[in-house]
Amino acid sequence: MKPAARVDNSEDDDALMVRLQGGDPRAFDELYERYRSPLWAYFLRNTRDSQLAEDLAQETFLKLHARFWDYLPSGRFKGWLFRIAHNLLVDDVRRKSHDALLHASKHQAKEDDDHMQRIADDLLPPDATVEKREVAELIEQLLDEIPADQRETFTMHHFQDLSLPDIADAMEVPLATCKSRLRLAREKLSEKLALRGFTPAAAATQ
């Protein structure tokens, strides 16, 4: 699945949902174009299976279409949509073995590569002389070594650009839990980088 072309976000998500609830099918098409790539990337990051990510993204949109009357316009559409996605991911995890979920996908989207570069910049000190691409590739592998709830929180925040309140909505947990999971994910990734000889940014400033 190729990343979608950038779309005009001048009309906010709530307005599109109101149009959809009013019977305008074009509103669904606009939401699909807006969120198909973020959803696919979210599922790919958490399943490592490109075709499965595609299937789960499509299923998310089917559920959105079936449940659009359940949404009350409140400015939290992104969290509501990713709650559907999160629940589908949880259901899939229950159906599959851990080994199957860690099946490595060879697909690397340019957008994901840019995200990994920024995360490497964030976790390493500014004066680090290591090759950031090497660190980005290592972080990609290390994400599989942290607990699933922390990994999902980390990927929602850093790859899908969800705010912490939206992630809390999506995962149906308190905001404090969401903040804790993100902090733990960052700490564990930094620790694992340190064990491999890379100095985390926090340690470099002490």
PDB file of C-alpha atoms in Angstrom:
ATOM      1  CA  MET A   1       0.000   0.000   0.000  1.00  0.00           C
ATOM      2  CA  LYS A   2       1.461   3.334  -1.020  1.00  0.00           C
ATOM      3  CA  PRO A   3       1.152   6.387   1.234  1.00  0.00           C
ATOM      4  CA  ALA A   4      -1.830   8.523   0.306  1.00  0.00           C
ATOM      5  CA  ALA A   5      -1.313  11.854  -1.355  1.00  0.00           C
ATOM      6  CA  ARG A   6      -1.602  14.796   1.002  1.00  0.00           C
ATOM      7  CA  VAL A   7      -5.217  15.868   1.275  1.00  0.00           C
ATOM      8  CA  ASP A   8      -6.856  19.152   2.164  1.00  0.00           C
ATOM      9  CA  ASN A   9      -7.535  19.098   5.906  1.00  0.00           C
ATOM     10  CA  SER A  10      -9.302  22.474   5.879  1.00  0.00           C
ATOM     11  CA  GLU A  11     -12.549  20.753   6.870  1.00  0.00           C
ATOM     12  CA  ASP A  12     -12.065  19.160  10.265  1.00  0.00           C
ATOM     13  CA  ASP A  13     -12.915  15.575  11.115  1.00  0.00           C
ATOM     14  CA  ASP A  14     -16.007  16.464  13.129  1.00  0.00           C
ATOM     15  CA  ALA A  15     -17.464  18.392  10.200  1.00  0.00           C
ATOM     16  CA  LEU A  16     -16.905  15.387   7.946  1.00  0.00           C
ATOM     17  CA  MET A  17     -18.608  13.100  10.461  1.00  0.00           C
ATOM     18  CA  VAL A  18     -21.597  15.453  10.640  1.00  0.00           C
ATOM     19  CA  ARG A  19     -21.807  15.335   6.844  1.00  0.00           C
ATOM     20  CA  LEU A  20     -21.569  11.538   6.918  1.00  0.00           C
ATOM     21  CA  GLN A  21     -24.307  11.335   9.529  1.00  0.00           C
ATOM     22  CA  GLY A  22     -26.357  13.610   7.300  1.00  0.00           C
ATOM     23  CA  GLY A  23     -26.123  11.131   4.427  1.00  0.00           C
ATOM     24  CA  ASP A  24     -23.218  12.526   2.384  1.00  0.00           C
ATOM     25  CA  PRO A  25     -21.117   9.538   1.180  1.00  0.00           C
ATOM     26  CA  ARG A  26     -18.350  11.858  -0.030  1.00  0.00           C
ATOM     27  CA  ALA A  27     -17.528  12.617   3.601  1.00  0.00           C
ATOM     28  CA  PHE A  28     -16.577   8.973   4.134  1.00  0.00           C
ATOM     29  CA  ASP A  29     -14.344   9.089   1.054  1.00  0.00           C
ATOM     30  CA  GLU A  30     -12.554  12.137   2.456  1.00  0.00           C
ATOM     31  CA  LEU A  31     -12.024  10.464   5.834  1.00  0.00           C
ATOM     32  CA  TYR A  32     -10.717   7.384   4.044  1.00  0.00           C
ATOM     33  CA  GLU A  33      -8.173   9.395   2.075  1.00  0.00           C
ATOM     34  CA  ARG A  34      -7.157  11.272   5.211  1.00  0.00           C
ATOM     35  CA  TYR A  35      -6.603   8.272   7.471  1.00  0.00           C
ATOM     36  CA  ARG A  36      -5.880   5.223   5.327  1.00  0.00           C
ATOM     37  CA  SER A  37      -2.098   5.719   5.373  1.00  0.00           C
ATOM     38  CA  PRO A  38      -1.848   6.558   9.110  1.00  0.00           C
ATOM     39  CA  LEU A  39      -3.953   3.502   9.972  1.00  0.00           C
ATOM     40  CA  TRP A  40      -1.975   1.216   7.686  1.00  0.00           C
ATOM     41  CA  ALA A  41       1.306   2.489   9.145  1.00  0.00           C
ATOM     42  CA  TYR A  42      -0.013   1.978  12.689  1.00  0.00           C
ATOM     43  CA  PHE A  43      -0.972  -1.627  11.995  1.00  0.00           C
ATOM     44  CA  LEU A  44       2.252  -2.331  10.098  1.00  0.00           C
ATOM     45  CA  ARG A  45       4.346  -1.000  12.961  1.00  0.00           C
ATOM     46  CA  ASN A  46       2.549  -3.260  15.435  1.00  0.00           C
ATOM     47  CA  THR A  47       2.142  -6.442  13.354  1.00  0.00           C
ATOM     48  CA  ARG A  48       5.152  -6.411  10.986  1.00  0.00           C
ATOM     49  CA  ASP A  49       2.891  -7.800   8.277  1.00  0.00           C
ATOM     50  CA  SER A  50       2.069  -5.543   5.333  1.00  0.00           C
ATOM     51  CA  GLN A  51      -0.944  -7.517   4.081  1.00  0.00           C
ATOM     52  CA  LEU A  52      -2.359  -7.894   7.584  1.00  0.00           C
ATOM     53  CA  ALA A  53      -1.927  -4.153   8.113  1.00  0.00           C
ATOM     54  CA  GLU A  54      -3.878  -3.520   4.915  1.00  0.00           C
ATOM     55  CA  ASP A  55      -6.663  -5.889   5.995  1.00  0.00           C
ATOM     56  CA  LEU A  56      -6.951  -4.374   9.471  1.00  0.00           C
ATOM     57  CA  ALA A  57      -6.996  -0.838   8.084  1.00  0.00           C
ATOM     58  CA  GLN A  58      -9.837  -1.787   5.739  1.00  0.00           C
ATOM     59  CA  GLU A  59     -11.700  -3.448   8.606  1.00  0.00           C
ATOM     60  CA  THR A  60     -11.308  -0.266  10.645  1.00  0.00           C
ATOM     61  CA  PHE A  61     -13.046   1.713   7.915  1.00  0.00           C
ATOM     62  CA  LEU A  62     -15.808  -0.881   7.681  1.00  0.00           C
ATOM     63  CA  LYS A  63     -16.419  -0.499  11.402  1.00  0.00           C
ATOM     64  CA  LEU A  64     -16.284   3.284  11.111  1.00  0.00           C
ATOM     65  CA  HIS A  65     -18.979   3.131   8.434  1.00  0.00           C
ATOM     66  CA  ALA A  66     -21.095   0.778  10.531  1.00  0.00           C
ATOM     67  CA  ARG A  67     -20.765   2.866  13.695  1.00  0.00           C
ATOM     68  CA  PHE A  68     -20.639   6.461  12.509  1.00  0.00           C
ATOM     69  CA  TRP A  69     -23.875   7.255  14.353  1.00  0.00           C
ATOM     70  CA  ASP A  70     -22.118   6.356  17.621  1.00  0.00           C
ATOM     71  CA  TYR A  71     -19.744   9.301  17.266  1.00  0.00           C
ATOM     72  CA  LEU A  72     -20.660  12.540  19.014  1.00  0.00           C
ATOM     73  CA  PRO A  73     -18.733  15.504  17.525  1.00  0.00           C
ATOM     74  CA  SER A  74     -16.383  16.568  20.284  1.00  0.00           C
ATOM     75  CA  GLY A  75     -13.062  17.274  18.599  1.00  0.00           C
ATOM     76  CA  ARG A  76     -11.763  13.805  19.521  1.00  0.00           C
ATOM     77  CA  PHE A  77     -12.391  11.909  16.294  1.00  0.00           C
ATOM     78  CA  LYS A  78      -8.802  10.729  15.942  1.00  0.00           C
ATOM     79  CA  GLY A  79      -8.878   9.065  19.352  1.00  0.00           C
ATOM     80  CA  TRP A  80     -12.268   7.505  18.551  1.00  0.00           C
ATOM     81  CA  LEU A  81     -11.005   6.111  15.246  1.00  0.00           C
ATOM     82  CA  PHE A  82      -7.820   4.716  16.735  1.00  0.00           C
ATOM     83  CA  ARG A  83      -9.828   3.110  19.542  1.00  0.00           C
ATOM     84  CA  ILE A  84     -11.513   1.039  16.824  1.00  0.00           C
ATOM     85  CA  ALA A  85      -8.073   0.269  15.371  1.00  0.00           C
ATOM     86  CA  HIS A  86      -6.637  -0.602  18.783  1.00  0.00           C
ATOM     87  CA  ASN A  87      -9.478  -3.014  19.531  1.00  0.00           C
ATOM     88  CA  LEU A  88      -8.980  -4.729  16.173  1.00  0.00           C
ATOM     89  CA  LEU A  89      -5.273  -5.064  16.917  1.00  0.00           C
ATOM     90  CA  VAL A  90      -6.000  -6.561  20.345  1.00  0.00           C
ATOM     91  CA  ASP A  91      -8.417  -9.049  18.784  1.00  0.00           C
ATOM     92  CA  ASP A  92      -5.811 -10.015  16.205  1.00  0.00           C
ATOM     93  CA  VAL A  93      -3.134 -10.495  18.868  1.00  0.00           C
ATOM     94  CA  ARG A  94      -5.459 -12.855  20.692  1.00  0.00           C
ATOM     95  CA  ARG A  95      -5.914 -14.900  17.518  1.00  0.00           C
ATOM     96  CA  LYS A  96      -2.257 -15.188  16.612  1.00  0.00           C
ATOM     97  CA  SER A  97       0.903 -16.394  18.260  1.00  0.00           C
ATOM     98  CA  HIS A  98       3.604 -13.950  19.326  1.00  0.00           C
ATOM     99  CA  ASP A  99       5.981 -15.360  16.718  1.00  0.00           C
ATOM    100  CA  ALA A 100       3.514 -14.722  13.924  1.00  0.00           C
ATOM    101  CA  LEU A 101       3.053 -11.127  15.024  1.00  0.00           C
ATOM    102  CA  LEU A 102       6.802 -10.543  14.909  1.00  0.00           C
ATOM    103  CA  HIS A 103       7.064 -11.689  11.305  1.00  0.00           C
ATOM    104  CA  ALA A 104       9.387  -9.148   9.734  1.00  0.00           C
ATOM    105  CA  SER A 105       8.090  -7.031   6.902  1.00  0.00           C
ATOM    106  CA  LYS A 106      10.594  -5.803   4.327  1.00  0.00           C
ATOM    107  CA  HIS A 107       8.437  -2.803   3.437  1.00  0.00           C
ATOM    108  CA  GLN A 108       9.928   0.509   4.566  1.00  0.00           C
ATOM    109  CA  ALA A 109       7.953   3.617   3.678  1.00  0.00           C
ATOM    110  CA  LYS A 110       9.859   6.878   3.270  1.00  0.00           C
ATOM    111  CA  GLU A 111       7.585   8.512   5.827  1.00  0.00           C
ATOM    112  CA  ASP A 112       8.447   5.826   8.404  1.00  0.00           C
ATOM    113  CA  ASP A 113      12.143   6.287   7.671  1.00  0.00           C
ATOM    114  CA  ASP A 114      11.823   9.999   8.400  1.00  0.00           C
ATOM    115  CA  HIS A 115      10.056   9.224  11.671  1.00  0.00           C
ATOM    116  CA  MET A 116      12.823   6.834  12.703  1.00  0.00           C
ATOM    117  CA  GLN A 117      15.469   9.442  11.933  1.00  0.00           C
ATOM    118  CA  ARG A 118      13.687  11.988  14.134  1.00  0.00           C
ATOM    119  CA  ILE A 119      13.349   9.480  16.971  1.00  0.00           C
ATOM    120  CA  ALA A 120      17.057   8.674  16.726  1.00  0.00           C
ATOM    121  CA  ASP A 121      17.788  12.406  16.919  1.00  0.00           C
ATOM    122  CA  ASP A 122      15.564  12.632  19.988  1.00  0.00           C
ATOM    123  CA  LEU A 123      17.080   9.690  21.864  1.00  0.00           C
ATOM    124  CA  LEU A 124      20.722  10.550  21.159  1.00  0.00           C
ATOM    125  CA  PRO A 125      22.665  13.655  22.237  1.00  0.00           C
ATOM    126  CA  PRO A 126      23.071  16.439  19.638  1.00  0.00           C
ATOM    127  CA  ASP A 127      26.833  15.875  19.360  1.00  0.00           C
ATOM    128  CA  ALA A 128      26.555  12.122  18.751  1.00  0.00           C
ATOM    129  CA  THR A 129      28.926  11.061  15.994  1.00  0.00           C
ATOM    130  CA  VAL A 130      27.235   7.753  15.195  1.00  0.00           C
ATOM    131  CA  GLU A 131      25.342   7.242  11.962  1.00  0.00           C
ATOM    132  CA  LYS A 132      21.740   8.146  12.782  1.00  0.00           C
ATOM    133  CA  ARG A 133      20.412   5.761  10.132  1.00  0.00           C
ATOM    134  CA  GLU A 134      22.178   2.894  11.907  1.00  0.00           C
ATOM    135  CA  VAL A 135      20.547   3.906  15.187  1.00  0.00           C
ATOM    136  CA  ALA A 136      17.150   4.270  13.500  1.00  0.00           C
ATOM    137  CA  GLU A 137      17.401   0.723  12.162  1.00  0.00           C
ATOM    138  CA  LEU A 138      18.356  -0.516  15.626  1.00  0.00           C
ATOM    139  CA  ILE A 139      15.400   1.277  17.242  1.00  0.00           C
ATOM    140  CA  GLU A 140      13.151  -0.405  14.683  1.00  0.00           C
ATOM    141  CA  GLN A 141      14.368  -3.773  15.990  1.00  0.00           C
ATOM    142  CA  LEU A 142      14.272  -2.753  19.651  1.00  0.00           C
ATOM    143  CA  LEU A 143      10.602  -1.805  19.459  1.00  0.00           C
ATOM    144  CA  ASP A 144       9.850  -5.534  19.314  1.00  0.00           C
ATOM    145  CA  GLU A 145      11.600  -6.005  22.667  1.00  0.00           C
ATOM    146  CA  ILE A 146       9.437  -3.696  24.765  1.00  0.00           C
ATOM    147  CA  PRO A 147       5.966  -4.572  26.130  1.00  0.00           C
ATOM    148  CA  ALA A 148       3.144  -4.350  23.601  1.00  0.00           C
ATOM    149  CA  ASP A 149       1.191  -1.635  25.436  1.00  0.00           C
ATOM    150  CA  GLN A 150       4.299   0.566  25.641  1.00  0.00           C
ATOM    151  CA  ARG A 151       5.207  -0.102  22.005  1.00  0.00           C
ATOM    152  CA  GLU A 152       1.696   0.759  20.835  1.00  0.00           C
ATOM    153  CA  THR A 153       1.653   3.981  22.866  1.00  0.00           C
ATOM    154  CA  PHE A 154       5.081   4.916  21.502  1.00  0.00           C
ATOM    155  CA  THR A 155       4.124   4.237  17.888  1.00  0.00           C
ATOM    156  CA  MET A 156       0.788   6.070  18.153  1.00  0.00           C
ATOM    157  CA  HIS A 157       2.571   9.125  19.523  1.00  0.00           C
ATOM    158  CA  HIS A 158       5.689   9.163  17.355  1.00  0.00           C
ATOM    159  CA  PHE A 159       4.437   7.659  14.089  1.00  0.00           C
ATOM    160  CA  GLN A 160       0.732   8.515  13.945  1.00  0.00           C
ATOM    161  CA  ASP A 161       1.207  11.881  15.723  1.00  0.00           C
ATOM    162  CA  LEU A 162      -1.615  11.257  18.185  1.00  0.00           C
ATOM    163  CA  SER A 163      -1.707  13.456  21.254  1.00  0.00           C
ATOM    164  CA  LEU A 164      -1.539  11.768  24.644  1.00  0.00           C
ATOM    165  CA  PRO A 165      -5.250  12.497  25.338  1.00  0.00           C
ATOM    166  CA  ASP A 166      -6.159  10.927  21.980  1.00  0.00           C
ATOM    167  CA  ILE A 167      -4.035   7.866  22.758  1.00  0.00           C
ATOM    168  CA  ALA A 168      -5.711   7.566  26.152  1.00  0.00           C
ATOM    169  CA  ASP A 169      -9.084   7.664  24.386  1.00  0.00           C
ATOM    170  CA  ALA A 170      -7.985   5.099  21.817  1.00  0.00           C
ATOM    171  CA  MET A 171      -6.617   2.639  24.367  1.00  0.00           C
ATOM    172  CA  GLU A 172      -9.324   3.423  26.934  1.00  0.00           C
ATOM    173  CA  VAL A 173      -6.869   4.056  29.748  1.00  0.00           C
ATOM    174  CA  PRO A 174      -6.327   7.044  32.061  1.00  0.00           C
ATOM    175  CA  LEU A 175      -4.130   9.819  30.702  1.00  0.00           C
ATOM    176  CA  ALA A 176      -1.634   9.178  33.518  1.00  0.00           C
ATOM    177  CA  THR A 177      -1.286   5.553  32.382  1.00  0.00           C
ATOM    178  CA  CYS A 178      -0.676   6.701  28.836  1.00  0.00           C
ATOM    179  CA  LYS A 179       2.039   9.131  29.971  1.00  0.00           C
ATOM    180  CA  SER A 180       3.662   6.410  32.064  1.00  0.00           C
ATOM    181  CA  ARG A 181       3.714   3.936  29.175  1.00  0.00           C
ATOM    182  CA  LEU A 182       5.321   6.478  26.855  1.00  0.00           C
ATOM    183  CA  ARG A 183       7.939   7.366  29.464  1.00  0.00           C
ATOM    184  CA  LEU A 184       8.732   3.698  30.109  1.00  0.00           C
ATOM    185  CA  ALA A 185       9.000   2.984  26.386  1.00  0.00           C
ATOM    186  CA  ARG A 186      11.483   5.826  25.936  1.00  0.00           C
ATOM    187  CA  GLU A 187      13.478   4.749  28.995  1.00  0.00           C
ATOM    188  CA  LYS A 188      13.679   1.134  27.851  1.00  0.00           C
ATOM    189  CA  LEU A 189      14.706   2.087  24.335  1.00  0.00           C
ATOM    190  CA  SER A 190      17.393   4.378  25.763  1.00  0.00           C
ATOM    191  CA  GLU A 191      18.637   1.613  28.076  1.00  0.00           C
ATOM    192  CA  LYS A 192      18.806  -0.870  25.215  1.00  0.00           C
ATOM    193  CA  LEU A 193      20.693   1.643  23.080  1.00  0.00           C
ATOM    194  CA  ALA A 194      23.142   2.196  25.943  1.00  0.00           C
ATOM    195  CA  LEU A 195      23.761  -1.555  26.226  1.00  0.00           C
ATOM    196  CA  ARG A 196      24.747  -1.502  22.570  1.00  0.00           C
ATOM    197  CA  GLY A 197      27.206   1.329  23.052  1.00  0.00           C
ATOM    198  CA  PHE A 198      25.035   4.319  22.166  1.00  0.00           C
ATOM    199  CA  THR A 199      24.835   7.097  24.759  1.00  0.00           C
ATOM    200  CA  PRO A 200      21.230   8.244  25.323  1.00  0.00           C
ATOM    201  CA  ALA A 201      20.532  11.971  25.231  1.00  0.00           C
ATOM    202  CA  ALA A 202      19.508  12.113  28.906  1.00  0.00           C
ATOM    203  CA  ALA A 203      22.755  10.508  30.071  1.00  0.00           C
ATOM    204  CA  ALA A 204      24.820  12.803  27.890  1.00  0.00           C
ATOM    205  CA  THR A 205      23.441  15.890  29.620  1.00  0.00           C
ATOM    206  CA  GLN A 206      24.114  14.689  33.176  1.00  0.00           C
TER     207      GLN A 206
END
